[in-house]
Tab-separated table of C-alpha atoms in Angstrom:
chain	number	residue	atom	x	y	z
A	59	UNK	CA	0.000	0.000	0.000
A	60	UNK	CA	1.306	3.570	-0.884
A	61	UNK	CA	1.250	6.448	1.150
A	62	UNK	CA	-1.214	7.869	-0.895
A	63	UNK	CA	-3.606	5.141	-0.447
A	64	UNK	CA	-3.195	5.438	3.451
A	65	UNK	CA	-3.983	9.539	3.364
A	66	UNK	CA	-6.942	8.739	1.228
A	67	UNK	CA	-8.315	5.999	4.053
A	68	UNK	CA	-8.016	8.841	6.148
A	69	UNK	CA	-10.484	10.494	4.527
A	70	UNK	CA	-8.213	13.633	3.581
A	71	UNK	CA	-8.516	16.292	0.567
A	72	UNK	CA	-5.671	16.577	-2.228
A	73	UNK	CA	-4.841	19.496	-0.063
A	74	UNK	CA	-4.907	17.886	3.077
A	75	UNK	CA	-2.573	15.320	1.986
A	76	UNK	CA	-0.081	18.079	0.331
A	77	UNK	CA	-0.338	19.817	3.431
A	78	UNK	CA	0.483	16.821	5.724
A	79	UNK	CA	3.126	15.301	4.162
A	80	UNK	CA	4.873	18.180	3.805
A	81	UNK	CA	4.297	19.077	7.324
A	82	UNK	CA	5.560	15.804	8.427
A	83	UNK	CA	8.646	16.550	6.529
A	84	UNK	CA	9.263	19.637	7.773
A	85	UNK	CA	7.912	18.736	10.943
A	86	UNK	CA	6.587	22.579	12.747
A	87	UNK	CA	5.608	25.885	10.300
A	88	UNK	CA	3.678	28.639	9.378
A	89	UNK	CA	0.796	28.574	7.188
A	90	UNK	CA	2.739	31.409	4.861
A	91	UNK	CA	5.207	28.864	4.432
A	92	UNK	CA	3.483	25.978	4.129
A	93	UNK	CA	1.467	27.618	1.214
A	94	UNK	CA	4.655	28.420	-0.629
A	95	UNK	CA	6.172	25.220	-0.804
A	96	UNK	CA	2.961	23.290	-0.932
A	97	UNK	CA	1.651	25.403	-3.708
A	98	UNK	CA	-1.518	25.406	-1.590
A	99	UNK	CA	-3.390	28.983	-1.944
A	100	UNK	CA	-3.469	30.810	0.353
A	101	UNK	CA	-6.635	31.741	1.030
A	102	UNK	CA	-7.150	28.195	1.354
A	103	UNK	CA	-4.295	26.856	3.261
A	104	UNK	CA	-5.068	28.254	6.798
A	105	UNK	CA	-9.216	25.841	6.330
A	106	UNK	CA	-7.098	23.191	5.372
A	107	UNK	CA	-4.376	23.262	8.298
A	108	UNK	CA	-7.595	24.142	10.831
A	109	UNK	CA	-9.241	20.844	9.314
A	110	UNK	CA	-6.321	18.740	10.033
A	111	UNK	CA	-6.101	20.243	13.620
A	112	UNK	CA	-9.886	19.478	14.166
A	113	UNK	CA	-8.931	15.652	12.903
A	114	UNK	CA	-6.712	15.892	15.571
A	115	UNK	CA	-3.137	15.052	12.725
A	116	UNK	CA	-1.843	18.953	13.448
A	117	UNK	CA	-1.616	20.632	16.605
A	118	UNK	CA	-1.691	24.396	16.757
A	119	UNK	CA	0.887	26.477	18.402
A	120	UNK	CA	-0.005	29.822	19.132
A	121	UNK	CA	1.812	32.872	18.140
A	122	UNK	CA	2.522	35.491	15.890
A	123	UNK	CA	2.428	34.170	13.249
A	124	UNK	CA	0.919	30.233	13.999
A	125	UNK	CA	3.127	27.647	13.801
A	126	UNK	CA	1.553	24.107	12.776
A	127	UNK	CA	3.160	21.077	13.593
A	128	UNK	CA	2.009	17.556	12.838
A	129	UNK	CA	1.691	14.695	15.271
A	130	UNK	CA	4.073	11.460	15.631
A	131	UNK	CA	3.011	8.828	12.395
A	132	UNK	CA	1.717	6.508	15.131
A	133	UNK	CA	-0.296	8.810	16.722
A	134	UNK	CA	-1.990	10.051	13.429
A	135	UNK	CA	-3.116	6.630	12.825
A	136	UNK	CA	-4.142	5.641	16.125
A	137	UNK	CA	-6.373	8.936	16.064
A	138	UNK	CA	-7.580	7.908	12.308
A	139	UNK	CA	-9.193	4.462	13.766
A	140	UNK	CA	-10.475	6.464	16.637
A	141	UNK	CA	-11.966	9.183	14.289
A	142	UNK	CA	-13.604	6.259	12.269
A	143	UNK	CA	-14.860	4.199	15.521
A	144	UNK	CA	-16.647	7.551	16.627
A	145	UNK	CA	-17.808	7.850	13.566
A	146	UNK	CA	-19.430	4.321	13.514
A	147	UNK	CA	-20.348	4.648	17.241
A	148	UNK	CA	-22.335	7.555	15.895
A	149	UNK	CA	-23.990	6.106	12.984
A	150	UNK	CA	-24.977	3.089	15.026
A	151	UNK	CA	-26.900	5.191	17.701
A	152	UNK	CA	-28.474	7.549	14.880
A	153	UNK	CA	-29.692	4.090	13.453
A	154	UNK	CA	-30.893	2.975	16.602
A	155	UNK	CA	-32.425	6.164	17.474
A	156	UNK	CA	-34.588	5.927	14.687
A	157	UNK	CA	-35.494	1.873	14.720
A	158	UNK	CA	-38.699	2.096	16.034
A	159	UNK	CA	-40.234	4.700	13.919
A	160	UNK	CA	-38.978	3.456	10.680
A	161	UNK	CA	-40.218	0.347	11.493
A	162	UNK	CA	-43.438	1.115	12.551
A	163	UNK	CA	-43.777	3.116	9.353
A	164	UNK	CA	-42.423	0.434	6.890
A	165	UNK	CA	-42.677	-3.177	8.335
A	166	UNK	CA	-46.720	-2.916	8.026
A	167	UNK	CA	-46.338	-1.590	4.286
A	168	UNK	CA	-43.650	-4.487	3.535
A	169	UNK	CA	-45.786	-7.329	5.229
A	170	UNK	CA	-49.245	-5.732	3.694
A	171	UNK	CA	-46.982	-6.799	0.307
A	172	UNK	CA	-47.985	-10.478	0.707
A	173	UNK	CA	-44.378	-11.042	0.182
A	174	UNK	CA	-43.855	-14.481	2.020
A	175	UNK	CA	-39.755	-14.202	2.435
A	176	UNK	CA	-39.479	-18.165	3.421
A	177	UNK	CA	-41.307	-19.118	0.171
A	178	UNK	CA	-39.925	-16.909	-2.240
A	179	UNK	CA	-36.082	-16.318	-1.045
A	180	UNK	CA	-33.702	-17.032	-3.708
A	181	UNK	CA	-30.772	-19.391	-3.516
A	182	UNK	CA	-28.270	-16.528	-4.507
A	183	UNK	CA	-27.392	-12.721	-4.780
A	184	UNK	CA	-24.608	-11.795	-6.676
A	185	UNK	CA	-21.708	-9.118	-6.138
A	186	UNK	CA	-19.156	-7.745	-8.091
A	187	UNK	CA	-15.800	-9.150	-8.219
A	188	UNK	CA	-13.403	-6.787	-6.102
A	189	UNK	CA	-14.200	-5.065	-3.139
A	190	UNK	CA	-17.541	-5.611	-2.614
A	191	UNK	CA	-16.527	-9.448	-2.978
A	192	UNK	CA	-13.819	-9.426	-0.826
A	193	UNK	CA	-15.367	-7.374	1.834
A	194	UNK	CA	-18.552	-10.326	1.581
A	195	UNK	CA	-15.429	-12.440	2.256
A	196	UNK	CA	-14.243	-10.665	5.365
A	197	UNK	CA	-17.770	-10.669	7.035
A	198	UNK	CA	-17.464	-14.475	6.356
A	199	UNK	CA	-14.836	-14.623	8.309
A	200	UNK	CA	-16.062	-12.448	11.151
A	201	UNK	CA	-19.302	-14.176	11.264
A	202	UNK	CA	-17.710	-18.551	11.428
A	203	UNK	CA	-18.147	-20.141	14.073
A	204	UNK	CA	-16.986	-23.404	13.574
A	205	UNK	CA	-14.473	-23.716	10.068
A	206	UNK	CA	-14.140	-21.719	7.466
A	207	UNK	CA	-12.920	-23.158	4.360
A	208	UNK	CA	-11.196	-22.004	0.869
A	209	UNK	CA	-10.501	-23.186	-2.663
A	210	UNK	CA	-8.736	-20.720	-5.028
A	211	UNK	CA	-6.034	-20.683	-7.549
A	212	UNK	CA	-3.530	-19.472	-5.725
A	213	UNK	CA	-5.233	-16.769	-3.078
A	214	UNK	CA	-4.222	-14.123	-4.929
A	215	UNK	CA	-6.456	-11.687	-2.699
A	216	UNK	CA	-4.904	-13.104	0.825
A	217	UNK	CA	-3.403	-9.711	1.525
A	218	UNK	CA	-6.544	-8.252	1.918
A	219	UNK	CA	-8.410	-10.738	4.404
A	220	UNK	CA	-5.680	-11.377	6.235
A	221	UNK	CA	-6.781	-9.630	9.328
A	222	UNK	CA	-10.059	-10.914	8.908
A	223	UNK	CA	-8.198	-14.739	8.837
A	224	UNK	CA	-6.366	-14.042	11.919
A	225	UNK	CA	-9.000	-12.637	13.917
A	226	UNK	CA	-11.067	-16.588	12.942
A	227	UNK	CA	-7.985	-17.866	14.247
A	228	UNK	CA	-7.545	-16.078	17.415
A	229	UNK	CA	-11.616	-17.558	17.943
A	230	UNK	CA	-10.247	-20.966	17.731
A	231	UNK	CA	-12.366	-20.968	14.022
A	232	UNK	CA	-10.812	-24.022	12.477
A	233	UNK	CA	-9.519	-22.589	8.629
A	234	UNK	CA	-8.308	-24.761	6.004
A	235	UNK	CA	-7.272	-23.640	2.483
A	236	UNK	CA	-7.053	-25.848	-0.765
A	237	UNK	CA	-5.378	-24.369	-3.932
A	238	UNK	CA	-4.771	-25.223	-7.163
A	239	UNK	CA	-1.289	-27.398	-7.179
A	240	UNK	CA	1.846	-25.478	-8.169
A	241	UNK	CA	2.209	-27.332	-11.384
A	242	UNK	CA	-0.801	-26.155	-12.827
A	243	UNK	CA	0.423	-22.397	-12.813
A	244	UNK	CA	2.506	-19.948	-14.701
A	245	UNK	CA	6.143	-19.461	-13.063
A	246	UNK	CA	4.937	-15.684	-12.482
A	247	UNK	CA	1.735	-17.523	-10.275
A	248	UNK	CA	3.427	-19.889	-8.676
A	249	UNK	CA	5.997	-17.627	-7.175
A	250	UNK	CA	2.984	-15.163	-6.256
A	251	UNK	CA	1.604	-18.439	-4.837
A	252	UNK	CA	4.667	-19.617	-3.061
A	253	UNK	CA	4.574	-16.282	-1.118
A	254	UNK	CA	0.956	-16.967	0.025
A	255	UNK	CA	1.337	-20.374	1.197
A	256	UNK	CA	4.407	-18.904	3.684
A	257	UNK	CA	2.125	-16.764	4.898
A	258	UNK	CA	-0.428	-19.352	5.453
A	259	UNK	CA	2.085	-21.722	7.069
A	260	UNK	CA	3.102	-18.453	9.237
A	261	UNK	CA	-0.675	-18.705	10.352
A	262	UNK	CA	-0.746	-22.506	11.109
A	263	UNK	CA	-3.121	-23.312	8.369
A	264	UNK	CA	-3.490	-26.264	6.887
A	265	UNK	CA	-2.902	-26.166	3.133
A	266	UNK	CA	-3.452	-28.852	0.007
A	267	UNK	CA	-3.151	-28.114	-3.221
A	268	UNK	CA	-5.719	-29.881	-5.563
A	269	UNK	CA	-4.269	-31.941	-8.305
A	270	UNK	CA	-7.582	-31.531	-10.235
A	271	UNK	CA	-8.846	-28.380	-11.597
A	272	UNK	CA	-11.257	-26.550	-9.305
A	273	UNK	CA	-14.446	-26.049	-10.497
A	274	UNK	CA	-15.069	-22.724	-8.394
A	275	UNK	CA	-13.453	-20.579	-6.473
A	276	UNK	CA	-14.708	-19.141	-2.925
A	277	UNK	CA	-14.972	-19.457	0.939
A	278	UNK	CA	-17.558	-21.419	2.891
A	279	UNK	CA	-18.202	-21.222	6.380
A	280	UNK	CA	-19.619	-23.570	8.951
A	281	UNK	CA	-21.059	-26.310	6.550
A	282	UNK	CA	-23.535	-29.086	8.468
A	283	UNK	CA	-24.868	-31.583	6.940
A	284	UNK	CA	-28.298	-30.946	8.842
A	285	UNK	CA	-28.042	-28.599	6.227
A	286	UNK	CA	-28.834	-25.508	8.894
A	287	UNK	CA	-26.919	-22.298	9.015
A	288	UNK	CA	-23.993	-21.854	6.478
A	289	UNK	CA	-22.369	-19.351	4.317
A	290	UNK	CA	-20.836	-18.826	0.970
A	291	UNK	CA	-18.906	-17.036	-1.520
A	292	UNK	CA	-18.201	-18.488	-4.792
A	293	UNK	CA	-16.716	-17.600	-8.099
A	294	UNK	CA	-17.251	-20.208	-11.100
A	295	UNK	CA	-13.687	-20.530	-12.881
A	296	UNK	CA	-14.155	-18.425	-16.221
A	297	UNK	CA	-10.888	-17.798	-17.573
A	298	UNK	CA	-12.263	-15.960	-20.654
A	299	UNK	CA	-14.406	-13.047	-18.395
A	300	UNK	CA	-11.850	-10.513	-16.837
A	301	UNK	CA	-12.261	-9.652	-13.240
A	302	UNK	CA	-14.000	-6.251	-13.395
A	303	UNK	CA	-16.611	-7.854	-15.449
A	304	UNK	CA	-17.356	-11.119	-13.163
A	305	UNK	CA	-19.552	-11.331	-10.379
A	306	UNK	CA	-19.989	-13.690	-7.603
A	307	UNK	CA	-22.706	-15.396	-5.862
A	308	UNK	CA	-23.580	-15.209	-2.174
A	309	UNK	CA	-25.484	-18.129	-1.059
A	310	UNK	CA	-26.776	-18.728	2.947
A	311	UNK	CA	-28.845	-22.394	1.578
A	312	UNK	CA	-27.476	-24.881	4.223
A	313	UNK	CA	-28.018	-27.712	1.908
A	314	UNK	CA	-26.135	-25.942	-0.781
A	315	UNK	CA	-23.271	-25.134	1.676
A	316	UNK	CA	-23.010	-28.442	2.729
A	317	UNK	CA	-22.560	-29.789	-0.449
A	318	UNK	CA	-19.771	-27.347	-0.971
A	319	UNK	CA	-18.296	-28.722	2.076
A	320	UNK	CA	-18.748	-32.823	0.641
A	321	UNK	CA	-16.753	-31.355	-2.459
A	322	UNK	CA	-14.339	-29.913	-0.045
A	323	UNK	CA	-13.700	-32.833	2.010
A	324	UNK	CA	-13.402	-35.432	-0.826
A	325	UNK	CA	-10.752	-33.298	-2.852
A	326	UNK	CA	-9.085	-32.724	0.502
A	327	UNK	CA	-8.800	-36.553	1.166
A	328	UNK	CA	-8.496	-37.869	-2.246
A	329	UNK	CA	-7.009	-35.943	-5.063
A	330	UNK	CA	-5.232	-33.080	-3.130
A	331	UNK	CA	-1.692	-32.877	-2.179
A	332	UNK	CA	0.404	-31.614	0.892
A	333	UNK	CA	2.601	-29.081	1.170
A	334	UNK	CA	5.298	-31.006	1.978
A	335	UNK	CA	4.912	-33.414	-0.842
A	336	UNK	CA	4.372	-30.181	-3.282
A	337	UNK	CA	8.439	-29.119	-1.796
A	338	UNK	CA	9.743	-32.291	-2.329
């Protein structure tokens, strides 16, 4: 991840990122100055430095002139996730402040529908490949109780669930991840693979690699084969169809998931490999 990309999870303007990086490198100034090397106008500059202030990234030191100096890296961060969990704290009471009304207003109108939900609920909604894919993924991992389970090529997206994996993990949530064996990939995927399965192996995860061609790609959670409760992801392997243009399909049908967890268990057991036997 760049910098860039971190400023903009911070929720900052262009000029909020000009102004803080160059405030972290020159660590305390005015706003005069700050607008001249920054390039920043200055009728803006002194909003944008009173913004970062109120985000709590600048501190204010008073004077004549102002100086501005930003806070330690750590600490910006550290006040970023609490700005965001205040921010969610917030949202969640707003919502909760206005439960009852909304549904007193709209759960007669939905039920006065005739829409019966059990009869008529379909065995899958679809997402878009990319994030809103991969964050379905993460709330599949937030959400397992039991074993969470994954077949992909080579986990090319691992770097983005990875907190969500270890989290499972630290809930005893039993994960196991089956990939497509090393010989069936390009020398460019298998080294991108290679890096993935250290990671995995850093984790304590168990890892095959399936000496078949998988079918689909995805994560399952919690499969029983009383076919209640269950979650899944999948992608159906189209080689053809480039990312941005796929979509995959979300599916809670506990007799569906379980049958996604047979599949799982049979190529685990019977045409899978080890890691181990994959280094030899």
């Amino acid at each position: 991840m760049s910098e860039t990309d971190v400023f903009e999870r911070l929720g900052l303007t262009e000029y909020e990122q000009t102004a803080l990086i160059e405030l972290l490198t020159l660590g305390r100034t005015t706003a005069p100055n700050l607008a001249e090397a920054t390039g920043i106008p200055k009728a803006r500059v002194y909003g944008v430095l009173d913004s970062l202030a109120d985000q709590g990234y600048v501190k204010i030191i008073p004077g004549r002139p102002k100086h501005y100096q930003p806070h330690d890296p750590a600490a910006i961060l550290d006040r970023a996730e609490e700005n965001r969990r205040q921010e969610l704290e917030s949202f969640v009471q707003a919502v909760e402040t206005e439960r009852e009304s909304f549904l007193a207003e709209f759960q007669p109108r939905f039920e006065a529908a005739g829409e019966d939900i059990t009869a008529t609920e379909e065995l899958f909604h679809v997402v878009d490949v990319g994030d809103p894919s991969e964050r379905e993924t993460r709330r599949i991992y937030r959400e397992a109780g039991d074993r969470v389970c994954i077949l992909s090529k080579g986990f090319e997206y691992f770097h983005t669930i990875e907190p969500a994996l270890t989290a499972a993990l630290e809930r005893d949530v039993t994960v196991e991840v089956l990939l497509l064996h090393p010989d069936r990939l390009s020398s460019d995927e298998r080294e991108r693979q290679g890096t993935v399965v250290e990671r995995l192996t850093d984790h304590d995860v168990a890892v095959r690699f399936s000496t078949e061609q998988l079918p689909w790609r995805g994560t399952f959670a919690d499969p029983t084969f009383s076919y209640e409760g269950g979650e899944a992801i999948l992608l159906v392997q189209e080689d053809d169809v480039p990312n941005h243009l796929r979509q995959a399909a979300i599916t809670e049908n506990g007799a569906f998931v379980a049958g996604l967890g047979r599949f799982f268990d049979l190529t685990w057991e019977y045409e899978s490999e080890g890691v181990e036997t994959v280094e030899e």
